[in-house]
PDB file of C-alpha atoms in Angstrom:
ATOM      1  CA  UNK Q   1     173.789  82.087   0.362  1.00 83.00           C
ATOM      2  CA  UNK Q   2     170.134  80.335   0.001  1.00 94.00           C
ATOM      3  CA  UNK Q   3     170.406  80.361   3.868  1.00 95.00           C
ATOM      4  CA  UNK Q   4     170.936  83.785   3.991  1.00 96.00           C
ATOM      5  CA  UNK Q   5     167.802  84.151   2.099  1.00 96.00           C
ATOM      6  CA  UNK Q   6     165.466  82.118   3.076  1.00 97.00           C
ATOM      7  CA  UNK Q   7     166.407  83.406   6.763  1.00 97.00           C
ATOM      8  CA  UNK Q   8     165.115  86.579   5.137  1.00 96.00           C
ATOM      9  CA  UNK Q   9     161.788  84.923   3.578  1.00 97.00           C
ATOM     10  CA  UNK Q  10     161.402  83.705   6.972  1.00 97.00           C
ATOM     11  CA  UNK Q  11     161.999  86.797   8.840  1.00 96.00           C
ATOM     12  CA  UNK Q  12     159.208  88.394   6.503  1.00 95.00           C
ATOM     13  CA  UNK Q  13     156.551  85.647   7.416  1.00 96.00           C
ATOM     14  CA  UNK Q  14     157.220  86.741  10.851  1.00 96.00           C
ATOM     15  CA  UNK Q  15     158.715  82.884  11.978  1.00 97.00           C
ATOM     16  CA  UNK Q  16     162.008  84.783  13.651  1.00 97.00           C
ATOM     17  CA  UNK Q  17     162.569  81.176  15.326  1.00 97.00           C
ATOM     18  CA  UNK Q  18     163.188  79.533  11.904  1.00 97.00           C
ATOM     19  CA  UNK Q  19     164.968  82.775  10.554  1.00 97.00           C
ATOM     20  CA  UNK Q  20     166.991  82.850  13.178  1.00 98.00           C
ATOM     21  CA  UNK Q  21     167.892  79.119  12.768  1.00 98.00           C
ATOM     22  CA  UNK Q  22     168.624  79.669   9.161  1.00 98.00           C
ATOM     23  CA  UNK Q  23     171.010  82.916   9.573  1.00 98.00           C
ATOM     24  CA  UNK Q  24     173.045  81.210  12.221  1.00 97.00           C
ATOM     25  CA  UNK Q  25     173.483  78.377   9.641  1.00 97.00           C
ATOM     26  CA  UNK Q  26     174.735  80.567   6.791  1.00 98.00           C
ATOM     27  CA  UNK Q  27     177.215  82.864   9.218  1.00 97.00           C
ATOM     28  CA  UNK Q  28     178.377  79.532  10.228  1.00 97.00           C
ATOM     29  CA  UNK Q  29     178.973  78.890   6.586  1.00 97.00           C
ATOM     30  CA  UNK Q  30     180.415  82.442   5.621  1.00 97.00           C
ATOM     31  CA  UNK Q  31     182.593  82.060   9.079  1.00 97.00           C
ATOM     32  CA  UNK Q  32     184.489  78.716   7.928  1.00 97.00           C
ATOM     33  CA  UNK Q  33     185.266  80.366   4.608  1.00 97.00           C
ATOM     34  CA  UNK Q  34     186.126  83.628   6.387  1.00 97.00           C
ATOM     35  CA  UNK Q  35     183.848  85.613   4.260  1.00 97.00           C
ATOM     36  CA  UNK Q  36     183.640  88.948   6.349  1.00 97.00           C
ATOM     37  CA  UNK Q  37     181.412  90.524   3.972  1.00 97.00           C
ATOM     38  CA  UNK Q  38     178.884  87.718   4.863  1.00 97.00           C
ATOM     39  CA  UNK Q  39     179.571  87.422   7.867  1.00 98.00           C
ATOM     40  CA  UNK Q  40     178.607  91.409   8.111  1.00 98.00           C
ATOM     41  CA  UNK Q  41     175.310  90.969   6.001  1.00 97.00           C
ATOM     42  CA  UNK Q  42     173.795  87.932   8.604  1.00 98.00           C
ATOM     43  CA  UNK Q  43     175.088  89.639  11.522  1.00 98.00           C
ATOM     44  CA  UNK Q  44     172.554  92.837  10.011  1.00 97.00           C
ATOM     45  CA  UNK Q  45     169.861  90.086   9.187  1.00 97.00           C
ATOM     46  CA  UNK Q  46     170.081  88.644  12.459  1.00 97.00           C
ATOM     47  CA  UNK Q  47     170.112  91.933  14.501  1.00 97.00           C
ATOM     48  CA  UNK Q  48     166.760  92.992  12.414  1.00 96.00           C
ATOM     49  CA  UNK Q  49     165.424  89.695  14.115  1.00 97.00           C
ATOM     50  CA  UNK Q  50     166.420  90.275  17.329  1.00 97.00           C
ATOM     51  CA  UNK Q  51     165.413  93.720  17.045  1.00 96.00           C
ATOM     52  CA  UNK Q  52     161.870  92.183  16.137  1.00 95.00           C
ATOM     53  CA  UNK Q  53     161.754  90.278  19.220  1.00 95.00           C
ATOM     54  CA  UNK Q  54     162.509  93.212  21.413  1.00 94.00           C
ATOM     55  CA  UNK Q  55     165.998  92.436  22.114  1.00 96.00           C
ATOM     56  CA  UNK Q  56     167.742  95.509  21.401  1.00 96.00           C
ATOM     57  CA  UNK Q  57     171.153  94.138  23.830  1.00 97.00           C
ATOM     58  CA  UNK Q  58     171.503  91.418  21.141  1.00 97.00           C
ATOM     59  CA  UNK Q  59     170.876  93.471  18.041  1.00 97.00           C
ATOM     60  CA  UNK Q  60     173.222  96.025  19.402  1.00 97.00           C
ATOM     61  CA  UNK Q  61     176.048  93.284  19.489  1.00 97.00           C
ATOM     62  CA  UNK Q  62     175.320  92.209  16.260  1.00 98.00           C
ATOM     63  CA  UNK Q  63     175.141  95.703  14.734  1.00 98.00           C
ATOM     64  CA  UNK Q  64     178.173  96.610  15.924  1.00 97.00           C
ATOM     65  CA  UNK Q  65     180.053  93.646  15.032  1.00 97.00           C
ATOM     66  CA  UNK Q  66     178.836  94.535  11.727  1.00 98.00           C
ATOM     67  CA  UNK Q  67     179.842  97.864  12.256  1.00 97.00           C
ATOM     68  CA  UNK Q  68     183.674  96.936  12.578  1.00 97.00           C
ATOM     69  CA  UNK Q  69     183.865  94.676   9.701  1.00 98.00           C
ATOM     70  CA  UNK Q  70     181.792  97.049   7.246  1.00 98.00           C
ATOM     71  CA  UNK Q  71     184.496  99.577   8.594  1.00 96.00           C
ATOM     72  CA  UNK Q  72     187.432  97.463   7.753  1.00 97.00           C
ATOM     73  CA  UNK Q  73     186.373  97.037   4.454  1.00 97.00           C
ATOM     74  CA  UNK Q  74     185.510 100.064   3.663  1.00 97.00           C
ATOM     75  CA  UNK Q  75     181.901  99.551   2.680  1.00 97.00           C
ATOM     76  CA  UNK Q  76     180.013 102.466   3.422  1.00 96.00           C
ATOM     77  CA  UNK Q  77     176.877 100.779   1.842  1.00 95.00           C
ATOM     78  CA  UNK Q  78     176.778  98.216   4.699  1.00 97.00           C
ATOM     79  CA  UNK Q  79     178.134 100.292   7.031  1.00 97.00           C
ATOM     80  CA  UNK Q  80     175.608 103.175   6.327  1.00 97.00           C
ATOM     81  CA  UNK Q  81     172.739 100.576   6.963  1.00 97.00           C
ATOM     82  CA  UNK Q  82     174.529  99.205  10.426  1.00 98.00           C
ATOM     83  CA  UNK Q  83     174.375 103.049  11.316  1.00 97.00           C
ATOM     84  CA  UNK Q  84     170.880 103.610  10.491  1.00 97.00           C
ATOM     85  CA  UNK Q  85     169.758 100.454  12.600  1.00 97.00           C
ATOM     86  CA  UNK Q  86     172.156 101.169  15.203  1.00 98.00           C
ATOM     87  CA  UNK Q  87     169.936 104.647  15.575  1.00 98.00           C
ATOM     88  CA  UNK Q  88     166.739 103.337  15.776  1.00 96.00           C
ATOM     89  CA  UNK Q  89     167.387 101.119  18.071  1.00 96.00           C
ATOM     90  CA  UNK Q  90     168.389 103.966  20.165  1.00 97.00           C
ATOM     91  CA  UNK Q  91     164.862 105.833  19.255  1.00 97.00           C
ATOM     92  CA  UNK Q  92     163.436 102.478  20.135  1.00 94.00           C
ATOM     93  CA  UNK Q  93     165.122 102.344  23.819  1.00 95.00           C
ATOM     94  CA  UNK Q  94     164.489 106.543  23.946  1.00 96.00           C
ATOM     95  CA  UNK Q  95     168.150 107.909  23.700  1.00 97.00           C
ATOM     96  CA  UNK Q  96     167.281 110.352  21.253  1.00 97.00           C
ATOM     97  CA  UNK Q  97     170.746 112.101  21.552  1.00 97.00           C
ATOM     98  CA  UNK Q  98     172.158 108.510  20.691  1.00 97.00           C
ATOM     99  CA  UNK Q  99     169.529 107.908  18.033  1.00 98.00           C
ATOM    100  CA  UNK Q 100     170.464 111.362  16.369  1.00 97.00           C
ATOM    101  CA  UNK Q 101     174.088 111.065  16.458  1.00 98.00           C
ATOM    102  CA  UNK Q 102     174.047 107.584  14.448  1.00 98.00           C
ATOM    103  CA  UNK Q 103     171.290 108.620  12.182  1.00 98.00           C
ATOM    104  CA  UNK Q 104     173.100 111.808  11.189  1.00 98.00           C
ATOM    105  CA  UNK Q 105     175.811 109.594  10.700  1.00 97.00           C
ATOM    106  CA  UNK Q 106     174.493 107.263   8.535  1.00 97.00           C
ATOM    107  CA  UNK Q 107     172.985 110.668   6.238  1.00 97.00           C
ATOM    108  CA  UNK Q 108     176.257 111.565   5.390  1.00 96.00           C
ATOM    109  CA  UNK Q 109     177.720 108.313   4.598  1.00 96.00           C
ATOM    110  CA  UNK Q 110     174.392 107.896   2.132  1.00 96.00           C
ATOM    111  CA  UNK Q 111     175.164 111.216   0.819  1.00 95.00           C
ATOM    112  CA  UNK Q 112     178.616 110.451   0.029  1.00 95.00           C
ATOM    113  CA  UNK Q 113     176.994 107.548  -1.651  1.00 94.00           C
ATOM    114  CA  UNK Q 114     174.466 109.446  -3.764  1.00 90.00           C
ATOM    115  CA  UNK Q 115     171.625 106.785  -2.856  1.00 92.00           C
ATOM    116  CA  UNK Q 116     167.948 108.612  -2.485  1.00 94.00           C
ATOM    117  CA  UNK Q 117     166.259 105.602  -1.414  1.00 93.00           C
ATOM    118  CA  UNK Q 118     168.258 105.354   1.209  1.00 95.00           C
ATOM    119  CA  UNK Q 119     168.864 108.915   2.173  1.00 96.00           C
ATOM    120  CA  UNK Q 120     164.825 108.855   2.302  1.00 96.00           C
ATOM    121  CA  UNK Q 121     164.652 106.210   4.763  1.00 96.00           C
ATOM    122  CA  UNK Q 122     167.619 108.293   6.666  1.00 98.00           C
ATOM    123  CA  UNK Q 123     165.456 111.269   6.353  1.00 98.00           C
ATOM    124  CA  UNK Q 124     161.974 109.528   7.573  1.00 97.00           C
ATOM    125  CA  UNK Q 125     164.017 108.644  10.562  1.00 98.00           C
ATOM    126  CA  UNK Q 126     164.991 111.699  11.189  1.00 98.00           C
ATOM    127  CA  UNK Q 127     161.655 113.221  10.844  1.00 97.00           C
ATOM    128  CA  UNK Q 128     160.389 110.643  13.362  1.00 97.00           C
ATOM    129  CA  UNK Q 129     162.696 111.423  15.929  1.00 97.00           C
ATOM    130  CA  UNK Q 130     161.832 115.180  15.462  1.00 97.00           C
ATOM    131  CA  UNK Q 131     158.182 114.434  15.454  1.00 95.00           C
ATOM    132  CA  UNK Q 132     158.452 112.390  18.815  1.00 95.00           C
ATOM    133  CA  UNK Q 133     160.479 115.681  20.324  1.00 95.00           C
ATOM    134  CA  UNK Q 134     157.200 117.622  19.454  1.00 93.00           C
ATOM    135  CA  UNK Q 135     159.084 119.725  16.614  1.00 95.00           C
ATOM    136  CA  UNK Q 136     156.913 119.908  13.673  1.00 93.00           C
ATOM    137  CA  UNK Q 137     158.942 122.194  11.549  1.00 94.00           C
ATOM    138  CA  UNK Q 138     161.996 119.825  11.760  1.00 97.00           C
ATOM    139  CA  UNK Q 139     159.888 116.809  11.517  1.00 96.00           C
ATOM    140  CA  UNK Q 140     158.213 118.425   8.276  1.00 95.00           C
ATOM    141  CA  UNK Q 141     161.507 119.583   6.721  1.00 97.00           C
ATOM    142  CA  UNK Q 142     162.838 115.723   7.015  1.00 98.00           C
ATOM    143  CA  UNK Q 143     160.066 114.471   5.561  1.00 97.00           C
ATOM    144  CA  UNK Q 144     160.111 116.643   2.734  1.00 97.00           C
ATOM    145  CA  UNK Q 145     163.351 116.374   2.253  1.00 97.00           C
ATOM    146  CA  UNK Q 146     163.084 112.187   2.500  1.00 97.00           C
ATOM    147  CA  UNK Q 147     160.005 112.825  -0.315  1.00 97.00           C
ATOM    148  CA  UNK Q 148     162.059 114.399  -2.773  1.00 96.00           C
ATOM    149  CA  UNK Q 149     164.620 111.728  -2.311  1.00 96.00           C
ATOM    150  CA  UNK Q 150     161.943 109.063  -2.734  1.00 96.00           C
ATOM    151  CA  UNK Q 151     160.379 110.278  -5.614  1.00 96.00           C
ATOM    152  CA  UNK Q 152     164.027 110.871  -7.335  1.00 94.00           C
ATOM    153  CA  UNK Q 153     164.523 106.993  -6.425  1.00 93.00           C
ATOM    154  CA  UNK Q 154     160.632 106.145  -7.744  1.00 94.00           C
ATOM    155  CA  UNK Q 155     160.627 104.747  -4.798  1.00 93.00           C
ATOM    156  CA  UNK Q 156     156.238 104.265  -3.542  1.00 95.00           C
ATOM    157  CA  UNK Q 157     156.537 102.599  -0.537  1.00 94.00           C
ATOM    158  CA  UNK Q 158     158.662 105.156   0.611  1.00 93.00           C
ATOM    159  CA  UNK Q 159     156.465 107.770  -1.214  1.00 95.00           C
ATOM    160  CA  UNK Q 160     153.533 106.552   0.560  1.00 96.00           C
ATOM    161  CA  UNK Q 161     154.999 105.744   4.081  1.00 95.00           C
ATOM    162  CA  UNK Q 162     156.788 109.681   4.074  1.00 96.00           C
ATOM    163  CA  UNK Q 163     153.328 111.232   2.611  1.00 95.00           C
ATOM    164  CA  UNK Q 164     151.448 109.295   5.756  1.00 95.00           C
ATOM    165  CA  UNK Q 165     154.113 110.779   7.838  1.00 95.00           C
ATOM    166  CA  UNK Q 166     153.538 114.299   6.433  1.00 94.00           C
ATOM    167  CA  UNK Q 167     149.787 114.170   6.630  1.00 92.00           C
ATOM    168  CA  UNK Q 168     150.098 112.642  10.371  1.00 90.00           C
ATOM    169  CA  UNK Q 169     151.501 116.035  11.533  1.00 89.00           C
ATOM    170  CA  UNK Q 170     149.935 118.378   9.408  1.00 85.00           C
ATOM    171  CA  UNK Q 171     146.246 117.258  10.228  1.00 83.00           C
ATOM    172  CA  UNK Q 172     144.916 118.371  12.818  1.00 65.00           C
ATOM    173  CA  UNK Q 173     142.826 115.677  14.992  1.00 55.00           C
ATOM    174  CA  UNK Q 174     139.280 115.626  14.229  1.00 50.00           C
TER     175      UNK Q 174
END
């Protein structure tokens, strides 16, 4: 819906207030025509907001009511993004066992799907959490792994952003 979106515009600008206000109006919406698939997308929107403000409890609630409805219908495209937020949130809060289980989980739903702009942002997260455990080698072999992806998507942002990641590691501080 134009809610939905400019709740997104909004989020962007960094006014989370007024996104926030605009999501709840279009799940409103999407609830009283019991649109699940909406109702799945602003519950995602809405969780990247509250993730934004720092509260992962609320994101987590959102996410996984997202979670169950993606799962009922069967749409691992949504449900491979719930996944992936649903992990770093768990990097965020430091349960890196809980951070690697959902991220893993959400590479092999978006390599069922065949997506490499996706399995790149999978595969930077990944390479993140390794990096943060100290292991370069695993860190490095993500990264790689999430530039080969990118570049098969033409993806540059994620072409830059993994590149910066590479070089981060690689470098040694001068």
């Amino acid at each position: 819906t134009a809610l939905e979106r400019i709740g997104r515009v909004e989020r962007d600008r960094g006014n989370l207030k007024g996104a926030e206000d605009y999501l709840l109006q279009a799940m409103r919406l999407f609830e009283a025509v019991d649109d699940r698939s909406g109702v799945a997308g602003v519950c995602h929107d809405l969780a990247t907001v509250y993730w934004l403000r720092g509260d992962f409890d609320g994101a987590l609630q959102l996410y996984r009511k997202a979670e169950l409805i993606y799962g009922d219908l069967n749409d691992d495209r949504g449900l491979s993004a719930i996944v992936h937020g649903i992990g770093v949130i768990h990097f965020e809060r430091g349960h890196l066992d809980k951070a690697t289980e959902f991220l893993h989980k959400a590479l092999n739903l978006r390599r069922d799907m065949n997506d490499p702009a996706a399995l790149s942002a999978t595969l930077n997260a990944l390479g993140v959490l390794a990096a943060s455990r100290d292991d370069t080698d695993e860190a490095v072999n993500a990264w790689s792994d999430a530039l080969e992806h990118a570049e098969s998507a033409g993806n540059m942002g994620w072409i830059a952003i993994v590149s910066n990641n590479i070089s981060e590691v690689l470098m040694p501080m001068a």
